[in-house]
Coordinates of C-alpha atoms in Angstrom, one line a residue:
Chain A
X244 CA 0.0 0.0 0.0
X245 CA 2.7 2.4 1.0
X246 CA 4.9 1.9 -2.0
X247 CA 2.2 2.1 -4.7
X248 CA 0.8 5.5 -5.3
X249 CA -3.0 5.5 -4.9
X250 CA -4.7 5.6 -8.3
X251 CA -8.0 6.7 -9.5
X252 CA -8.5 9.6 -7.0
X253 CA -10.3 11.4 -9.8
X254 CA -13.2 9.0 -9.5
X255 CA -13.7 9.9 -5.8
X256 CA -13.7 13.6 -6.8
X257 CA -16.1 13.1 -9.7
X258 CA -18.6 11.0 -7.7
X259 CA -18.6 13.7 -5.0
X260 CA -19.1 16.4 -7.6
X261 CA -22.1 14.5 -9.1
X262 CA -23.5 13.9 -5.6
X263 CA -23.2 17.7 -4.9
X264 CA -25.0 18.5 -8.2
X265 CA -27.7 16.0 -7.5
X266 CA -28.4 17.5 -4.1
X267 CA -29.1 20.9 -5.5
X268 CA -30.7 19.9 -8.9
X269 CA -34.2 21.4 -9.2
X270 CA -36.8 18.7 -8.9
X271 CA -40.6 18.7 -9.3
X272 CA -42.3 19.6 -6.1
X273 CA -43.6 16.2 -5.1
X274 CA -40.2 14.6 -5.6
X275 CA -38.4 17.3 -3.7
X276 CA -39.1 15.9 -0.3
X277 CA -37.8 12.5 -1.5
X278 CA -34.4 13.6 -2.6
X279 CA -31.9 10.9 -1.3
X280 CA -28.9 12.0 0.7
X281 CA -26.5 11.5 -2.2
X282 CA -23.5 13.1 -0.6
X283 CA -23.9 11.0 2.6
X284 CA -24.2 7.8 0.6
X285 CA -21.2 8.5 -1.6
X286 CA -19.1 9.5 1.5
X287 CA -20.2 6.3 3.3
X288 CA -19.3 4.2 0.2
X289 CA -15.7 5.6 -0.1
X290 CA -15.2 5.4 3.7
X291 CA -16.3 1.8 3.6
X292 CA -14.1 0.7 0.7
X293 CA -11.1 3.0 0.9
X294 CA -10.9 3.9 4.6
X295 CA -7.2 4.6 4.2
X296 CA -7.9 7.5 1.8
X297 CA -11.3 8.9 2.7
X298 CA -11.7 9.4 6.4
X299 CA -13.2 11.7 8.9
X300 CA -11.5 14.8 7.5
X301 CA -12.4 14.3 3.9
X302 CA -16.0 13.8 5.1
X303 CA -15.7 17.0 7.1
X304 CA -14.4 18.9 4.1
X305 CA -17.2 17.6 1.8
X306 CA -19.7 18.5 4.6
X307 CA -18.4 22.1 4.6
X308 CA -18.6 22.2 0.9
X309 CA -22.2 20.9 0.9
X310 CA -23.1 23.5 3.6
X311 CA -21.7 26.3 1.4
X312 CA -23.3 25.0 -1.8
X313 CA -26.8 24.5 -0.3
X314 CA -26.7 27.5 2.0
X315 CA -27.3 25.7 5.2
X316 CA -25.8 26.5 8.5
X317 CA -22.0 26.2 8.1
X318 CA -20.9 23.0 9.9
X319 CA -24.3 21.3 9.9
X320 CA -23.5 18.8 7.2
X321 CA -19.9 18.8 8.3
X322 CA -20.9 17.5 11.7
X323 CA -23.2 14.7 10.5
X324 CA -20.9 13.6 7.7
X325 CA -17.8 13.4 9.9
X326 CA -19.7 11.4 12.5
X327 CA -20.9 9.0 9.8
X328 CA -17.4 8.7 8.4
X329 CA -16.1 7.9 11.9
X330 CA -18.6 5.1 12.4
X331 CA -17.9 3.6 9.0
X332 CA -14.2 3.8 9.3
X333 CA -14.3 2.1 12.7
X334 CA -16.6 -0.7 11.6
X335 CA -15.5 -1.0 7.9
X336 CA -13.9 -4.5 8.3
X337 CA -17.1 -5.9 9.8
X338 CA -19.5 -4.2 7.4
X339 CA -17.6 -5.1 4.2
X340 CA -18.1 -8.8 4.7
X341 CA -21.8 -8.4 5.5
X342 CA -24.2 -9.7 2.8
X343 CA -25.7 -7.0 0.7
X344 CA -29.1 -6.8 2.4
X345 CA -27.5 -6.6 5.8
X346 CA -25.1 -3.9 4.6
X347 CA -28.0 -2.0 3.1
X348 CA -29.8 -2.1 6.4
X349 CA -26.7 -0.8 8.2
X350 CA -26.4 2.1 5.7
X351 CA -30.1 2.8 6.3
X352 CA -29.4 3.1 10.0
X353 CA -26.5 5.5 9.2
X354 CA -28.8 7.6 7.0
X355 CA -31.3 7.7 9.8
X356 CA -28.6 8.8 12.2
X357 CA -27.7 11.6 9.7
X358 CA -31.2 12.8 9.7
X359 CA -31.5 12.6 13.4
X360 CA -28.3 14.7 13.9
X361 CA -29.5 17.2 11.4
X362 CA -32.8 17.5 13.2
X363 CA -30.9 18.0 16.4
X364 CA -28.9 20.8 14.9
X365 CA -32.0 22.4 13.4
X366 CA -33.7 22.3 16.8
X367 CA -30.7 23.6 18.7
X368 CA -30.3 26.6 16.4
X369 CA -34.1 27.3 16.4
X370 CA -34.7 26.8 12.8
X371 CA -38.1 25.7 11.6
X372 CA -38.9 22.0 12.1
X373 CA -39.4 20.0 8.9
X374 CA -42.5 17.9 8.3
X375 CA -42.7 14.1 8.7
X376 CA -41.6 13.7 5.1
X377 CA -38.2 14.7 6.4
X378 CA -37.5 11.0 7.0
X379 CA -38.6 9.8 3.6
X380 CA -35.1 10.2 1.9
X381 CA -33.7 7.5 4.1
X382 CA -36.1 5.0 2.6
X383 CA -35.0 6.0 -0.9
X384 CA -31.4 5.6 0.3
X385 CA -32.4 2.1 1.3
X386 CA -33.5 1.4 -2.2
X387 CA -30.6 3.1 -4.0
X388 CA -27.8 1.8 -1.9
X389 CA -27.3 -1.6 -3.6
X390 CA -27.3 0.1 -7.0
X391 CA -25.0 2.9 -6.0
X392 CA -22.7 0.4 -4.3
X393 CA -22.6 -1.8 -7.4
X394 CA -22.1 1.1 -9.7
X395 CA -19.3 2.8 -7.8
X396 CA -17.7 -0.6 -7.0
X397 CA -17.6 -1.4 -10.7
X398 CA -16.3 2.0 -11.7
X399 CA -13.8 1.9 -8.9
X400 CA -12.4 -1.4 -10.0
X401 CA -12.0 -0.2 -13.6
X402 CA -10.4 3.1 -12.5
X403 CA -8.1 1.3 -10.0
X404 CA -9.4 3.2 -7.0
X405 CA -10.4 0.1 -5.2
Chain B
X191 CA -11.8 16.4 16.7
X192 CA -13.8 17.0 13.6
X193 CA -17.0 17.0 15.7
X194 CA -15.6 19.7 18.0
X195 CA -14.6 21.7 14.9
X196 CA -18.0 21.4 13.3
X197 CA -19.8 22.2 16.5
X198 CA -17.6 25.2 16.7
X199 CA -18.5 26.2 13.2
X200 CA -22.2 25.7 13.8
X201 CA -22.0 27.9 16.9
X202 CA -19.9 30.5 15.2
X203 CA -22.1 30.7 12.2
X204 CA -25.3 30.8 14.2
X205 CA -24.3 33.3 16.8
X206 CA -21.8 35.6 15.2
X207 CA -21.4 37.0 11.7
X208 CA -17.7 36.6 11.3
X209 CA -18.1 33.7 9.0
X210 CA -19.9 35.8 6.4
X211 CA -16.8 36.6 4.5
X212 CA -15.5 33.1 4.7
X213 CA -18.8 31.7 3.4
X214 CA -18.8 34.3 0.7
X215 CA -15.3 33.4 -0.4
X216 CA -16.2 29.7 -0.4
X217 CA -19.3 30.4 -2.4
X218 CA -17.1 31.8 -5.1
X219 CA -15.5 28.4 -5.3
X220 CA -19.0 26.8 -5.4
X221 CA -20.1 29.2 -8.2
X222 CA -19.0 26.9 -11.0
X223 CA -21.1 24.1 -9.5
X224 CA -24.1 26.3 -9.2
X225 CA -23.6 27.4 -12.8
X226 CA -23.3 23.9 -14.1
X227 CA -26.4 22.7 -12.3
X228 CA -28.4 25.8 -13.5
X229 CA -27.2 25.2 -17.1
X230 CA -29.7 22.6 -18.3
X231 CA -32.7 24.7 -17.3
X232 CA -31.1 27.8 -18.8
X233 CA -30.4 26.0 -22.1
X234 CA -33.9 24.6 -22.1
X235 CA -35.3 28.1 -21.9
X236 CA -32.9 29.2 -24.6
X237 CA -33.9 26.4 -26.9
X238 CA -37.5 27.1 -26.2
X239 CA -36.9 30.7 -27.3
X240 CA -35.2 29.5 -30.5
X241 CA -38.0 27.1 -31.4
X242 CA -40.9 29.5 -31.2
X243 CA -42.1 30.3 -34.7
X244 CA -42.4 33.7 -36.3
X245 CA -46.2 33.9 -36.0
X246 CA -46.0 33.2 -32.3
X247 CA -43.3 35.8 -31.8
X248 CA -45.4 38.3 -33.8
X249 CA -48.4 37.6 -31.7
X250 CA -46.5 38.0 -28.5
X251 CA -44.8 41.2 -29.7
X252 CA -48.2 42.6 -30.5
X253 CA -49.5 41.6 -27.1
X254 CA -46.6 43.2 -25.4
X255 CA -47.0 46.3 -27.5
X256 CA -50.6 46.6 -26.4
X257 CA -49.6 46.0 -22.8
X258 CA -46.9 48.7 -23.0
X259 CA -49.5 51.2 -24.4
X260 CA -51.9 50.5 -21.6
X261 CA -49.2 50.7 -19.0
X262 CA -47.9 53.9 -20.4
X263 CA -51.3 55.4 -20.3
X264 CA -51.7 54.4 -16.7
X265 CA -48.2 55.7 -16.0
X266 CA -49.2 59.2 -17.2
X267 CA -52.1 59.2 -14.7
X268 CA -49.8 57.8 -12.1
X269 CA -47.2 60.6 -12.5
X270 CA -49.9 63.2 -12.2
X271 CA -51.2 61.4 -9.1
X272 CA -47.7 61.1 -7.6
X273 CA -47.1 64.8 -8.1
X274 CA -50.4 65.6 -6.5
X275 CA -49.6 63.2 -3.6
X276 CA -46.3 64.8 -3.1
X277 CA -47.9 68.3 -3.0
X278 CA -50.4 67.2 -0.4
X279 CA -47.7 65.5 1.6
X280 CA -45.6 68.6 1.5
X281 CA -48.6 70.4 3.0
X282 CA -48.6 67.9 5.8
X283 CA -44.8 68.1 6.0
X284 CA -44.1 64.4 5.5
X285 CA -42.8 63.9 2.0
X286 CA -40.8 60.9 1.0
X287 CA -39.3 59.7 -2.3
X288 CA -41.0 56.9 -4.2
X289 CA -39.4 54.5 -6.6
X290 CA -35.7 54.5 -7.3
X291 CA -33.1 52.5 -9.1
X292 CA -34.1 49.0 -10.2
X293 CA -32.1 46.0 -11.3
X294 CA -33.4 42.8 -12.9
X295 CA -32.0 39.5 -11.8
X296 CA -32.8 36.0 -12.8
X297 CA -33.6 33.2 -10.3
X298 CA -31.2 30.2 -10.7
X299 CA -32.8 26.8 -11.1
X300 CA -31.3 25.4 -7.9
X301 CA -32.8 23.7 -4.9
X302 CA -30.8 25.1 -2.0
X303 CA -31.6 24.9 1.7
X304 CA -34.2 22.1 1.9
X305 CA -37.3 22.9 3.9
X306 CA -36.6 26.6 3.7
X307 CA -38.2 29.2 1.4
X308 CA -35.0 30.5 -0.2
X309 CA -33.8 31.1 -3.7
X310 CA -30.6 32.0 -5.4
X311 CA -30.3 34.8 -7.9
X312 CA -27.7 35.5 -10.5
X313 CA -26.6 39.0 -9.3
X314 CA -24.3 39.6 -6.4
X315 CA -22.2 42.2 -4.6
X316 CA -20.5 42.9 -7.9
X317 CA -23.8 44.5 -9.1
X318 CA -24.1 46.4 -5.9
X319 CA -26.6 44.2 -4.0
X320 CA -26.6 44.5 -0.2
X321 CA -27.9 42.4 2.6
X322 CA -31.4 43.4 3.5
X323 CA -32.3 44.7 0.1
X324 CA -35.9 44.2 -0.9
X325 CA -36.7 41.9 -3.8
X326 CA -39.9 42.3 -5.9
X327 CA -41.4 40.6 -8.8
X328 CA -43.8 42.2 -11.4
X329 CA -46.7 41.8 -9.0
X330 CA -45.5 42.2 -5.4
X331 CA -42.9 41.9 -2.7
X332 CA -41.0 38.6 -2.9
X333 CA -38.4 38.8 -0.1
X334 CA -35.1 40.2 0.9
X335 CA -31.5 39.5 0.2
X336 CA -29.8 37.7 3.2
X337 CA -26.4 36.8 1.7
X338 CA -24.4 38.3 -1.1
X339 CA -21.5 36.6 -2.9
X340 CA -19.6 38.3 -5.7
X341 CA -21.8 36.7 -8.5
X342 CA -24.8 35.3 -6.7
X343 CA -27.0 36.1 -3.7
X344 CA -29.4 34.3 -1.6
X345 CA -33.0 35.6 -1.2
X346 CA -35.2 34.8 1.8
X347 CA -38.8 34.7 0.6
X348 CA -41.6 36.3 2.6
X349 CA -43.1 32.9 3.1
X350 CA -40.1 31.4 5.0
X351 CA -41.0 30.5 8.6
X352 CA -38.3 32.8 9.8
X353 CA -39.5 35.8 7.9
X354 CA -41.9 38.5 9.0
X355 CA -42.6 41.8 7.5
X356 CA -44.7 44.8 8.6
X357 CA -47.8 45.3 6.5
X358 CA -51.0 47.4 6.5
X359 CA -54.4 46.7 5.0
X360 CA -54.7 48.9 2.0
X361 CA -58.4 49.6 2.6
X362 CA -58.2 51.0 6.1
X363 CA -54.6 51.3 7.0
X364 CA -54.8 48.7 9.8
X365 CA -51.2 47.7 10.6
X366 CA -50.0 44.2 11.3
X367 CA -47.1 41.8 10.8
X368 CA -47.2 39.2 8.1
X369 CA -45.2 36.2 9.1
X370 CA -44.2 33.4 6.8
X371 CA -45.5 29.9 7.5
X372 CA -43.0 27.8 5.5
X373 CA -45.7 27.0 2.9
X374 CA -45.2 28.7 -0.4
X375 CA -48.7 30.1 -0.7
X376 CA -49.5 31.2 2.8
X377 CA -48.7 34.1 5.1
X378 CA -50.2 34.6 8.6
X379 CA -51.1 38.0 10.1
X380 CA -50.0 38.1 13.8
X381 CA -52.0 39.5 16.7
X382 CA -55.1 40.8 15.0
X383 CA -57.7 41.5 17.7
X384 CA -61.2 40.0 17.5
X385 CA -62.9 43.3 16.7
X386 CA -60.5 44.4 13.9
X387 CA -62.0 45.2 10.5
X388 CA -60.4 42.5 8.4
X389 CA -62.2 41.0 5.4
X390 CA -61.5 38.3 3.0
X391 CA -60.0 39.8 -0.2
X392 CA -58.3 42.8 1.5
X393 CA -55.0 43.7 -0.1
X394 CA -52.0 44.0 2.2
X395 CA -49.3 46.4 1.3
X396 CA -45.9 47.1 3.0
X397 CA -46.2 49.7 5.6
X398 CA -42.5 50.7 5.6
X399 CA -42.4 50.4 9.4
X400 CA -39.4 48.1 9.5
X401 CA -37.5 50.6 7.3
X402 CA -36.4 47.6 5.3
X403 CA -39.1 47.5 2.6
X404 CA -40.3 50.6 0.9
X405 CA -43.9 51.5 1.8
X406 CA -46.9 50.9 -0.5
X407 CA -45.9 47.7 -2.3
X408 CA -48.5 45.0 -2.5
X409 CA -47.7 41.9 -0.5
X410 CA -50.7 39.5 -0.2
X411 CA -54.4 39.2 -0.3
X412 CA -56.4 37.9 2.7
X413 CA -57.9 34.5 2.0
X414 CA -59.3 33.3 5.3
X415 CA -60.4 35.0 8.5
X416 CA -61.2 32.5 11.2
X417 CA -62.5 33.1 14.8
X418 CA -61.2 30.5 17.1
X419 CA -63.0 30.5 20.4
X420 CA -59.8 29.5 22.4
X421 CA -57.7 32.2 20.8
X422 CA -57.8 35.9 21.9
X423 CA -56.8 36.9 18.4
X424 CA -58.4 36.0 15.0
X425 CA -56.5 33.7 12.6
X426 CA -55.9 35.6 9.4
X427 CA -54.3 33.8 6.5
X428 CA -53.2 35.6 3.3
X429 CA -51.9 34.5 -0.1
X430 CA -48.9 36.3 -1.5
X431 CA -49.7 38.2 -4.7
X432 CA -46.2 37.6 -5.9
X433 CA -45.8 34.4 -8.0
X434 CA -43.2 33.1 -5.5
X435 CA -42.8 29.7 -7.0
X436 CA -43.3 30.7 -10.6
X437 CA -41.4 33.9 -11.3
X438 CA -38.2 33.7 -13.4
X439 CA -37.1 37.3 -13.1
X440 CA -37.0 39.4 -10.0
X441 CA -36.5 43.1 -9.4
X442 CA -34.0 44.5 -6.9
X443 CA -34.8 48.0 -5.7
X444 CA -32.7 50.7 -4.1
X445 CA -35.2 52.9 -2.4
X446 CA -33.7 53.7 0.9
X447 CA -31.5 56.7 1.3
X448 CA -27.9 56.0 2.2
X449 CA -28.3 56.7 5.9
X450 CA -31.1 54.2 6.3
X451 CA -29.2 51.7 4.1
X452 CA -26.3 51.9 6.4
X453 CA -28.6 51.3 9.4
X454 CA -30.2 48.4 7.7
X455 CA -26.8 47.0 7.0
X456 CA -25.7 47.3 10.6
X457 CA -29.0 45.8 11.8
X458 CA -28.4 42.7 9.7
X459 CA -25.2 42.0 11.4
X460 CA -27.2 41.0 14.4
X461 CA -30.3 39.3 13.0
X462 CA -31.0 38.0 9.5
X463 CA -34.7 38.5 9.3
X464 CA -36.5 41.5 10.8
X465 CA -37.4 40.6 14.4
X466 CA -40.9 39.6 15.3
X467 CA -42.7 41.8 17.7

């Protein structure tokens, strides 16, 4: 690991860029509440598969970027994403050998934790409380995770990132 | 470590305004991304413009021409009325200036700040925008600028749950505060007593009390007046006359004189939206 220069870093950057774009892309009104947490999912994926490259601080940086891009309170996404990254990096050896359905459920729990933390930040800073549909994106994350995982895994093997 | 850092960031951003410049600088880096995401919608409109045929264009041109004529005719009347109004106000010793410099900006097709009523527009501090500046559309008041970056700015719409603006009923001058509810088609009037003269269909205009919005611009039309037995006040809901979720272009106005503008600027350092009573 130490003698070979890590390859395919561009894929990580590109996937994050796409995730950022998807999280501010305008959507029809009914679909807006259902927007999956793309950036969280991509960060979780890279933390899971390349924990030696993407860790808590990369997650923190992408969280700050997301805060700036989406105009939320600076540090809000940074907090949730770095906590998520910490959990995944700590447990990555165990999660990676899970069968896919079990892994998906674990990611779902992570996405729920992200929502919960965000809710806590919103409450602590006195911002308006979102409606119940606030939790809906986690279920979409549940559906999308196997596909995202397969797609990024395939691309990562081709680009040499994994 | 990162947790402490982000908690620090949250507190710093929430309580103090020192991060405004940092955020503004970072937004400059984010501008390409905003631009790229806005591009498809922009190109779509562009193509739509190219694909319209000559007959349609001629028809629209004629319609616009007619509208222009009617508006001009109305404007003549308006100018006379304005002069008369000023004369009368001079008699009362309370003249003020109406209508000043206007800039047109376009709303970018971006979904920022989920669960909030905010939009991003494509003009920023380079064009002279300032925090607290009123934003209008062709019909009515839309909101105010809460953050300026060099090329873009963020606008807080009047329907955001954290926004409230001083209004008066055009019919009888009854003053109130219209608070946003977080829904895109609803404003709520706060603290209207049971015996107040409020009717469905009344037009609300800005009262200019907050010294943020110029007085006399239409805001909303009252749609429900409800007497709840358990509430000392009546529940009054109004619908914004601005097409908040449909407008493409917005107008930015400079109406306040420089002294007031400075005041507004220093006020915003403390609180982003005008405080509720």
